Short mmCIF file of C-alpha atoms and ligand atoms in Angstrom, two decimals:
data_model
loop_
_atom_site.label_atom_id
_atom_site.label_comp_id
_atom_site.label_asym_id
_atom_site.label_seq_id
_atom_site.Cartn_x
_atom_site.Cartn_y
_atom_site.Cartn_z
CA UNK A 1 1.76 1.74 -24.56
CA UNK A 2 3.18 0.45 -21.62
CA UNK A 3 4.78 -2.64 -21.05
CA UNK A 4 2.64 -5.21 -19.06
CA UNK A 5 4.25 -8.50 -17.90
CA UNK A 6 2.51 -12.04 -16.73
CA UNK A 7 3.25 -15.26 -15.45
CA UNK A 8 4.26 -16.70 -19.35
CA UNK A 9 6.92 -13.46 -19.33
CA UNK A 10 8.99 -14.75 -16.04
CA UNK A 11 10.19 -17.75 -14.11
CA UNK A 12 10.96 -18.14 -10.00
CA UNK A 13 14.18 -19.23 -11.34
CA UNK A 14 16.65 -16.24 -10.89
CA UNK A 15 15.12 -16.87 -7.10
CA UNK A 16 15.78 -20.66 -6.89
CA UNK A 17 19.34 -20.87 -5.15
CA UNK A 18 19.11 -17.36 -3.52
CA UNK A 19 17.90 -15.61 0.18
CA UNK A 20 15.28 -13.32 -0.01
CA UNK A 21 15.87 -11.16 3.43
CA UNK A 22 12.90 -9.57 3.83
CA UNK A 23 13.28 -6.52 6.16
CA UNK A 24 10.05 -5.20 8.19
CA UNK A 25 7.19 -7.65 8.98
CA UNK A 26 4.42 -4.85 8.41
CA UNK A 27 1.14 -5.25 5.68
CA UNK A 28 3.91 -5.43 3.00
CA UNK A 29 6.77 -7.70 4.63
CA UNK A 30 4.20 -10.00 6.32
CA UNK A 31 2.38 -10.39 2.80
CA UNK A 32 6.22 -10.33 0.86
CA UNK A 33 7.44 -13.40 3.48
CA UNK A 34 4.64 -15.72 3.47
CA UNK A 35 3.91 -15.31 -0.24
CA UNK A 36 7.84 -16.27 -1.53
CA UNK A 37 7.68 -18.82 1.14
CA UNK A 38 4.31 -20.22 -0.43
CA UNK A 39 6.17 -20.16 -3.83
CA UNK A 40 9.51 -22.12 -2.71
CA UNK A 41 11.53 -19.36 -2.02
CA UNK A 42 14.37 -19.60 1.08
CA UNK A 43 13.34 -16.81 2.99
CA UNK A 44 14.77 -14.72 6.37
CA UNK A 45 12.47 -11.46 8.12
CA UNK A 46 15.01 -9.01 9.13
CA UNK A 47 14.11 -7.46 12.50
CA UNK A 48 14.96 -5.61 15.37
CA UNK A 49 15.77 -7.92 18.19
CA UNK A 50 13.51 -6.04 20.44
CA UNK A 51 10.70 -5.85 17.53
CA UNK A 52 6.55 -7.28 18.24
CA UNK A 53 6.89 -8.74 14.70
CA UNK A 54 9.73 -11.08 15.74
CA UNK A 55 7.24 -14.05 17.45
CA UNK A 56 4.62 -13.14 14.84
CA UNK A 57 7.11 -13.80 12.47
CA UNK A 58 8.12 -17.41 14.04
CA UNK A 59 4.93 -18.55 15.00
CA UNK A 60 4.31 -18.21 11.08
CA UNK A 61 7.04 -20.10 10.48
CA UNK A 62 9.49 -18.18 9.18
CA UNK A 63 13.31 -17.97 9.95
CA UNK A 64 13.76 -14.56 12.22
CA UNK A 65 17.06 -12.56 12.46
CA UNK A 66 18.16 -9.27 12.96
CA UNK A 67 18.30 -6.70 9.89
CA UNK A 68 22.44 -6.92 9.78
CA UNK A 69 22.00 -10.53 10.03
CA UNK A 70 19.19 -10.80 7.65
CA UNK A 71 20.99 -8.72 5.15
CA UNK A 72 24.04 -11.14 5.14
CA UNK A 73 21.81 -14.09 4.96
CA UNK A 74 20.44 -12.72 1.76
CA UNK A 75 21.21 -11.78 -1.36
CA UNK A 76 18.07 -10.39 -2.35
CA UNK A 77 16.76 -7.52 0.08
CA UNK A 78 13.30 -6.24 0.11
CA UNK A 79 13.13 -3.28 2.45
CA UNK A 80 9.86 -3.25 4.04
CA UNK A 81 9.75 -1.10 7.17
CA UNK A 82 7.92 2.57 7.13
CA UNK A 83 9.33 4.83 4.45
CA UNK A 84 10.60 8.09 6.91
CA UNK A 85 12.59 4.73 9.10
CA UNK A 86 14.14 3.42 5.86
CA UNK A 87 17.45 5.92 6.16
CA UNK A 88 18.21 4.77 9.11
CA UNK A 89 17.28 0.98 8.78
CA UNK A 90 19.36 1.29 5.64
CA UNK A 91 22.51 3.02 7.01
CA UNK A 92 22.53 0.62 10.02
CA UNK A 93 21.60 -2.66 9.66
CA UNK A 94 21.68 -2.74 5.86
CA UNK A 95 23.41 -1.25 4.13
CA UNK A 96 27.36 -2.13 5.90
CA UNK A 97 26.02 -5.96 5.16
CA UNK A 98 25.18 -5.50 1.33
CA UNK A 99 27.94 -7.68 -1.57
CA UNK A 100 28.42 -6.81 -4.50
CA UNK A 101 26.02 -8.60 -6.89
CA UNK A 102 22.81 -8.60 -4.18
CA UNK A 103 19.98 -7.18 -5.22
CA UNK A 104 18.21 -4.05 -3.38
CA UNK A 105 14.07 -3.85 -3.29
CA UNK A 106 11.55 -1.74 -2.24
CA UNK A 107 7.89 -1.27 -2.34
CA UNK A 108 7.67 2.32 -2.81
CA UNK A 109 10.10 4.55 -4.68
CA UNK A 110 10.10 7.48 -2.11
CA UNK A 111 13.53 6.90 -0.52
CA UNK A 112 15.21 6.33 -3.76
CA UNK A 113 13.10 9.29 -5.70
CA UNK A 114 13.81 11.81 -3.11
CA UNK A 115 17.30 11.04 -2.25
CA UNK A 116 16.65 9.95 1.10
CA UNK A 117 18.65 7.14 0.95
CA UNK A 118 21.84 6.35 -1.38
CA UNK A 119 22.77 3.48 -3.03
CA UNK A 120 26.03 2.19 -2.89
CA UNK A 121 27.72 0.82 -6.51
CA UNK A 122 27.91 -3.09 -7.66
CA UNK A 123 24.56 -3.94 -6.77
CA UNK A 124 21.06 -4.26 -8.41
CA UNK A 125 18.31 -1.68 -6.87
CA UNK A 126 14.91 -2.20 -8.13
CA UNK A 127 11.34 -1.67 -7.10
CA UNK A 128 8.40 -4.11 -6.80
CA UNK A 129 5.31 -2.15 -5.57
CA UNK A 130 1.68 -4.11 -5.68
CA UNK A 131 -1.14 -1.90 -5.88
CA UNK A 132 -2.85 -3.10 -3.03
CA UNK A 133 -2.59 -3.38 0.73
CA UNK A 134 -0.57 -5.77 2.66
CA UNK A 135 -2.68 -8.12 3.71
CA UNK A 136 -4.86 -8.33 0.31
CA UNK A 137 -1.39 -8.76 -1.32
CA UNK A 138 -1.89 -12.27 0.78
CA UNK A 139 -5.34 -12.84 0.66
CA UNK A 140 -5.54 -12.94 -3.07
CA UNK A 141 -2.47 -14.99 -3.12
CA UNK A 142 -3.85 -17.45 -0.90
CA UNK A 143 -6.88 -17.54 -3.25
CA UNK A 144 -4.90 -18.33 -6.02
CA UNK A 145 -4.72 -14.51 -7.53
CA UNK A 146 -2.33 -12.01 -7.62
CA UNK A 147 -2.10 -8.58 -6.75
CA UNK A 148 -1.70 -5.92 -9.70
CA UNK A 149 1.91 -4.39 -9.51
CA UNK A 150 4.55 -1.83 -10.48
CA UNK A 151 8.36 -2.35 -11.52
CA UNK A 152 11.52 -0.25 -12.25
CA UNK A 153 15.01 -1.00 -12.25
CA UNK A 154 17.36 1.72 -10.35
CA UNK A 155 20.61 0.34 -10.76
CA UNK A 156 21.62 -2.54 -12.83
CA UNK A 157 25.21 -3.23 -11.69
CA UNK A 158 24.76 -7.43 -13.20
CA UNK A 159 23.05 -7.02 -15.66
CA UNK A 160 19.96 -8.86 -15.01
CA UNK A 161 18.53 -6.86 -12.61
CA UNK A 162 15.27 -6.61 -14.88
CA UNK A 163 14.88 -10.38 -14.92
CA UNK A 164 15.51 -10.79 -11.07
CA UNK A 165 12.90 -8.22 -10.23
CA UNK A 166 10.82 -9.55 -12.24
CA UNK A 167 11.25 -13.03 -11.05
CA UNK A 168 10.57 -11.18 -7.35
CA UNK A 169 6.96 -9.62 -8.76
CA UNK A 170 5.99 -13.63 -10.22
CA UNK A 171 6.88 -15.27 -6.57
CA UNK A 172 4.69 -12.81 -4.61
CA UNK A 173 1.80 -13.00 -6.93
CA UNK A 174 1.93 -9.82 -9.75
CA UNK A 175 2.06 -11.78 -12.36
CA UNK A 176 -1.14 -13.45 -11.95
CA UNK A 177 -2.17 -9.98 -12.50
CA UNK A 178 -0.32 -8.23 -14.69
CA UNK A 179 3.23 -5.93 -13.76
CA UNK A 180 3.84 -2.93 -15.38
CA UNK A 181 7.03 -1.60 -16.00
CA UNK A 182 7.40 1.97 -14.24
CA UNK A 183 10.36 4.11 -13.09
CA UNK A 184 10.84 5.38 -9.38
CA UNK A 185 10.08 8.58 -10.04
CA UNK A 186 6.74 7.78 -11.48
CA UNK A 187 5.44 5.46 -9.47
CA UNK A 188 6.55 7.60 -6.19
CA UNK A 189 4.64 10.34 -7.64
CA UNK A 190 1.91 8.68 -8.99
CA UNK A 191 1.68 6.62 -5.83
CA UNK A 192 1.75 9.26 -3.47
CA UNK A 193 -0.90 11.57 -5.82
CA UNK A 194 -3.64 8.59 -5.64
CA UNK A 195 -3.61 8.01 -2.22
CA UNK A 196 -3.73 11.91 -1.41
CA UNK A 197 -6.20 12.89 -3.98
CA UNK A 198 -8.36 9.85 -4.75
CA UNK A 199 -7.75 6.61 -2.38
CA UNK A 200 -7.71 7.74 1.08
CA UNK A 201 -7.74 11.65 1.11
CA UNK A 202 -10.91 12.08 -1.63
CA UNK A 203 -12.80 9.07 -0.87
CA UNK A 204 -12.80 9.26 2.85
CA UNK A 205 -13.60 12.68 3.07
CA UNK A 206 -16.14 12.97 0.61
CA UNK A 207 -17.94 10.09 2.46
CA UNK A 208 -17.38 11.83 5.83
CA UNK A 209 -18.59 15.32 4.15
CA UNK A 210 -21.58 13.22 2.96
CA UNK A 211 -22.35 11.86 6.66
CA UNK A 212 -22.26 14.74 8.08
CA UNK A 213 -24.38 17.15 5.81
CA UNK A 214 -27.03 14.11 6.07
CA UNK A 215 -26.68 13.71 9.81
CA UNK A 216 -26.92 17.94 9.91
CA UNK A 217 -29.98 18.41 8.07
CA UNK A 218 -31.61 15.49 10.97
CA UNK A 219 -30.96 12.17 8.87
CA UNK A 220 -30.64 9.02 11.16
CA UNK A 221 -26.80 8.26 11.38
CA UNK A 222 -28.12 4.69 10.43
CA UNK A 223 -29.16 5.37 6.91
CA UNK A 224 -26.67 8.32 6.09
CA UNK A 225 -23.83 5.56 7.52
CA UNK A 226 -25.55 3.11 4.48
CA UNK A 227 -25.67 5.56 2.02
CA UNK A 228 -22.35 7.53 2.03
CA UNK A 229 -20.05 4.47 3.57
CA UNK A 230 -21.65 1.04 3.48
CA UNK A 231 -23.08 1.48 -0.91
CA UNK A 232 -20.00 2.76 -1.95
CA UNK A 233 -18.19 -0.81 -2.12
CA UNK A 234 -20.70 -2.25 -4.22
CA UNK A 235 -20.39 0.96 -6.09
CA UNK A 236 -16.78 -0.01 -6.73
CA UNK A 237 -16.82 -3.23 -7.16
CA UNK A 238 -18.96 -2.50 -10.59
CA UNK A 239 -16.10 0.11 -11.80
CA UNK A 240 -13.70 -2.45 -10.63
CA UNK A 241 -14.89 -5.37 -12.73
CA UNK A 242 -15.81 -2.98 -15.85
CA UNK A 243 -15.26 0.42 -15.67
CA UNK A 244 -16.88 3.94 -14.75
CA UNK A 245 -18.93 2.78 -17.63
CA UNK A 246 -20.51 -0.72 -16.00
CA UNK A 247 -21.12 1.01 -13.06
CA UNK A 248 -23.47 3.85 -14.90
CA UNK A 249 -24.97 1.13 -16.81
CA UNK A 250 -26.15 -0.71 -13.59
CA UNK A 251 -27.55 2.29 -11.71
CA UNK A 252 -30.67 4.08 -12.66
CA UNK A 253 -31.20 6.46 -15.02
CA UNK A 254 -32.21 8.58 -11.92
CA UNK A 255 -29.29 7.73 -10.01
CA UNK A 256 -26.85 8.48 -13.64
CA UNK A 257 -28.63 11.67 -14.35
CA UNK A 258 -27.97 12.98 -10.63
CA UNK A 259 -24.44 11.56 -10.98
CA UNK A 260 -23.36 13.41 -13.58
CA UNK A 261 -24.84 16.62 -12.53
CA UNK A 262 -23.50 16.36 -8.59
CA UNK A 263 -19.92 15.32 -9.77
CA UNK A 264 -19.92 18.46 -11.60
CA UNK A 265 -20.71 20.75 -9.58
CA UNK A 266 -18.59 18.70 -6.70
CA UNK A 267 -15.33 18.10 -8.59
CA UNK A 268 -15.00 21.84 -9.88
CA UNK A 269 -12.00 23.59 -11.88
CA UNK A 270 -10.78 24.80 -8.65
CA UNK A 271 -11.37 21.29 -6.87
CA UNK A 272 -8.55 20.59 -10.09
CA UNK A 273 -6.65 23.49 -9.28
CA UNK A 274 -6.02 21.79 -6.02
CA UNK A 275 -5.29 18.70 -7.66
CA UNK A 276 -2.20 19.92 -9.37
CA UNK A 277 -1.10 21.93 -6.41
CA UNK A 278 -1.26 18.49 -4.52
CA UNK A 279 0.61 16.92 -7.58
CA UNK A 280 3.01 19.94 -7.78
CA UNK A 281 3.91 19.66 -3.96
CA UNK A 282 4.69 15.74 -4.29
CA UNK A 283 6.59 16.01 -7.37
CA UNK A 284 8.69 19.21 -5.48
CA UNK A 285 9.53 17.09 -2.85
CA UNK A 286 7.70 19.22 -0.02
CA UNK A 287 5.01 16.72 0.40
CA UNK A 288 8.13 14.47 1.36
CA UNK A 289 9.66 16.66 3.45
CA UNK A 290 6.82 17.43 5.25
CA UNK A 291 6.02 13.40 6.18
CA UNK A 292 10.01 13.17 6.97
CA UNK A 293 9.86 16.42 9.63
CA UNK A 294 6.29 14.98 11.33
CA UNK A 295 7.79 11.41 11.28
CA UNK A 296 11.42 12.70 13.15
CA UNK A 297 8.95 15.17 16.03
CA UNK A 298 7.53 11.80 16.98
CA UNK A 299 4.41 11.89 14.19
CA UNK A 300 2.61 13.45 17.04
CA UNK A 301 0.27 15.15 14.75
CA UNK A 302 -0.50 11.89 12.34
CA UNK A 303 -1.78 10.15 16.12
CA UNK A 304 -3.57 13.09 16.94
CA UNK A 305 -5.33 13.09 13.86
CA UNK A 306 -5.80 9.35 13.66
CA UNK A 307 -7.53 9.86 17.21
CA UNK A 308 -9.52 12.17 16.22
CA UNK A 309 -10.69 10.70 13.15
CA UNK A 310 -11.21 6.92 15.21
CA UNK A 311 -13.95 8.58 17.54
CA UNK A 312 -16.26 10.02 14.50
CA UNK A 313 -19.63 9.05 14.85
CA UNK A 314 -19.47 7.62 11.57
CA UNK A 315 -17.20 4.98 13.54
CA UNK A 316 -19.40 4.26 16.31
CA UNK A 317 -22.74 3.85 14.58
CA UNK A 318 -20.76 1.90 11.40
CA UNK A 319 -18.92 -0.54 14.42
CA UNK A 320 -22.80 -1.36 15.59
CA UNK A 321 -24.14 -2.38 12.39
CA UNK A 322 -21.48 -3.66 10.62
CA UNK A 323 -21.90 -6.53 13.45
CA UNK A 324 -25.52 -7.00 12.85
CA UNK A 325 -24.37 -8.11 9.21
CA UNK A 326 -24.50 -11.31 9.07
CA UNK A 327 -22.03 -11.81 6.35
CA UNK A 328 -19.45 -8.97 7.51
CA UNK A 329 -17.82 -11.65 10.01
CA UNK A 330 -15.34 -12.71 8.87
CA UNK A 331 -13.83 -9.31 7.06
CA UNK A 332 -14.52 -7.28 9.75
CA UNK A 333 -12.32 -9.61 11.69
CA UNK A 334 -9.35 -9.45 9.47
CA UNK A 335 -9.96 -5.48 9.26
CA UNK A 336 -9.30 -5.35 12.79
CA UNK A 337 -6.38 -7.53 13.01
CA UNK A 338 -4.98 -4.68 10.06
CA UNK A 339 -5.76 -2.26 12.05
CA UNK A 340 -4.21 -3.24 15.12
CA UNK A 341 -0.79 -4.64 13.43
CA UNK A 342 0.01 -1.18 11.67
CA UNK A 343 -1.66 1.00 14.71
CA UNK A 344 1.32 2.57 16.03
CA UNK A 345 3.13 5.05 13.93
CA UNK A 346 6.74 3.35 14.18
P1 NAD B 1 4.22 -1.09 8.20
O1 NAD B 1 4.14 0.18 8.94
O2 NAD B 1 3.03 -1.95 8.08
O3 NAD B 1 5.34 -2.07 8.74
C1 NAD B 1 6.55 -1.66 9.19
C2 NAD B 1 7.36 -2.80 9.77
O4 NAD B 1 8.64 -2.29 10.04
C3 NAD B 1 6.83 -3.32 11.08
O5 NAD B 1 7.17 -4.68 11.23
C4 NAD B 1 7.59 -2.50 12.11
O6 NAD B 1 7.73 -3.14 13.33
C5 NAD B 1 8.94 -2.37 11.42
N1 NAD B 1 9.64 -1.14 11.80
C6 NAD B 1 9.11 0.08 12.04
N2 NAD B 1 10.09 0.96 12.35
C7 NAD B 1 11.23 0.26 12.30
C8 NAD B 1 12.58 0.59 12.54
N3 NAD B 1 12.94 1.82 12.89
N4 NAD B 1 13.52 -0.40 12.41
C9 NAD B 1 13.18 -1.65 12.06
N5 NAD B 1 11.90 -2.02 11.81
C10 NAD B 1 10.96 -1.08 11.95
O7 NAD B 1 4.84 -0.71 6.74
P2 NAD B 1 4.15 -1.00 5.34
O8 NAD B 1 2.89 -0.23 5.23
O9 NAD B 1 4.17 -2.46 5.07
O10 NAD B 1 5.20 -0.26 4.38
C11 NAD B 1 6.43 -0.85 4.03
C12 NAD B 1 6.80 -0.37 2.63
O11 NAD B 1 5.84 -0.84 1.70
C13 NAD B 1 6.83 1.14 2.49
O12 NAD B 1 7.86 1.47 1.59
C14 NAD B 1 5.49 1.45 1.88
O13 NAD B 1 5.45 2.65 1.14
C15 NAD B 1 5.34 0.25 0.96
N6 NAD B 1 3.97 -0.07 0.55
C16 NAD B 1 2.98 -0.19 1.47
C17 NAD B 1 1.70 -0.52 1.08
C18 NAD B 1 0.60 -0.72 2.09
O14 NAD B 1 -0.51 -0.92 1.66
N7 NAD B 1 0.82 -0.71 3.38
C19 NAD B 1 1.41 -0.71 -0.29
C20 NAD B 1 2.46 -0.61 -1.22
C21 NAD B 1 3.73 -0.29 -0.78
MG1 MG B 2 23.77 -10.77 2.02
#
């Protein structure tokens, strides 16, 4: 049984007379910032001078330095720039500016898991990861809510590492959800496995696959773009609030009897196979070292895909209606602003 933490299990007080340096003001480090800021936490964004983020990062009223700078200011550091720039982040502006006693964060495990970055002795290291996008890690903050999260402890040099981290997970919101205690190596894994598999690999090409075997067989665009795109949030949203099981219960028996019967014969022992040739490539490392290679050549091939995949028709006849909904607004809005703020690849 694992061990779940909430808001009665921590305090903000091992935070109270410290400096949270956040570095990177991405999804995570805007969300990270604004959220310890919002719960009375001193707080610096650690940036390169020549960095977009830097007026952002002002202009929401936060105090701006460099990383080095940052670093010193703080004695908690939450590194929050791209995973495949965190070596050199680290070894640069970071690392040379760490004291004994600070405490180390990130939001993903990868660096630590698969050595791409060392550690250096005398200080805490420690992961917070919430299970959710950057900016929904604020929105549901803002709302009062919290964001579901992962912790693990790396390095406990003080001795209370657990209790600061902890403390870290309460001011940006986990708690409010519930934080489970993890390790690096299984949230990296586990982490990189969803998004691959289930997240964003399987559920964005299954509804693309769907689109366009609709769109083939001389479906209009407009009702294969409802069907295989626009249904499937409020087809989450029911497993989200009770389960695979409340989301059978509110279909129709039709729509359950076809279910079972098409997942079958979509999700097949050899669609598994591939599933644990995925997993067995992440938990090699050669997933990893595959991201780190396209990330050093310039990611040329993550932009060429990402082109490619932005002029889909699924995009252009989605962009048309989702502005004829009335009540789409507002989200679209803040979709867009996502978009744009994490649409280069460095
Ligand atoms: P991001 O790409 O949104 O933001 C990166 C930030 O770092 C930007 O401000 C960018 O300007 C800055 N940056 C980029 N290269 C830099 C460099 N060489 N030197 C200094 N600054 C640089 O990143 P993100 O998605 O917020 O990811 C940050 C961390 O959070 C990663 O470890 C990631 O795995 C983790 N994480 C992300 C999400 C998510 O939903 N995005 C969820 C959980 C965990
Ligand atoms: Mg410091």
């Amino acid at each position: 049984m694992a061990s779940i933490y909430y808001e009665k299990d921590t305090s903000l007080q091992p935070l109270r007379d410290v400096t949270v340096a956040v570095i990177g003001y991405g999804s995570q480090g805007r969300a990270h910032a604004l959220n310890l800021r919002d719960s009375g936490i001193d707080v610096v964004v650690g940036l390169r001078r020549d960095s977009a983020s830097w007026q952002t990062a002002e202009a929401d009223g936060l105090a701006v330095d460099t990383v080095a700078g940052a670093t010193q200011r703080g004695q908690v550091v939450m590194i929050l720039v791209p995973d495949p720039a965190q070596p050199a982040v680290f070894a640069e502006g970071v690392e040379p500016h760490l004291e004994v006693g600070d405490l180390l964060l990130f939001a993903h495990g990868f660096n630590i898991h698969f050595g791409g970055l060392a550690c250096p002795p005398g200080i805490d290291v420690g992961l917070v990861a919430p299970k959710a996008p950057g900016h929904r890690v604020r929105e549901v903050f803002v709302a009062g809510q919290g964001t579901p999260g992962l912790i693990a402890v790396a390095q406990d040099a003080t001795g209370s590492a657990h209790g600061r981290i902890l403390s870290y997970a309460h001011a940006i919101g986990c708690t409010r959800a519930g934080v489970i205690e993890t390790t690096f190596a299984e949230e990296t894994e586990t982490d990189l496995f969803g998004e691959q598999v289930v997240l964003c690999g399987g559920v964005t090409a299954l509804v693309r696959g769907g689109f366009e075997t609709l769109v083939e067989a001389g479906y209009q665009p407009e009702v294969a773009y409802f069907e295989c795109l626009h249904e499937l949030k409020l087809i989450v949203d029911l497993m989200y609030r009770g389960g695979l099981k409340a989301m059978w219960h509110s279909v129709s028996d039709t729509a359950e009897h076809g279910g079972y019967e098409g997942g079958d014969r979509l999700v097949t022992a050899e669609t598994r196979e591939e599933m644990r040739h995925i997993l067995a490539d992440i938990q090699a490392g050669r997933y990893a070292e595959r991201w780190v290679a396209e990330y050093a050549a310039g990611s040329k091939e993550l932009l060429r895909r990402r082109d490619e995949e932005s002029r889909h028709p699924i995009e252009s006849v989605g962009a048309t209606l989702r502005s004829m909904i009335s009540f789409l607004g507002k989200a679209s809005r803040v979709d867009e602003q996502t978009v744009s703020s994490v649409g280069s690849a460095r």
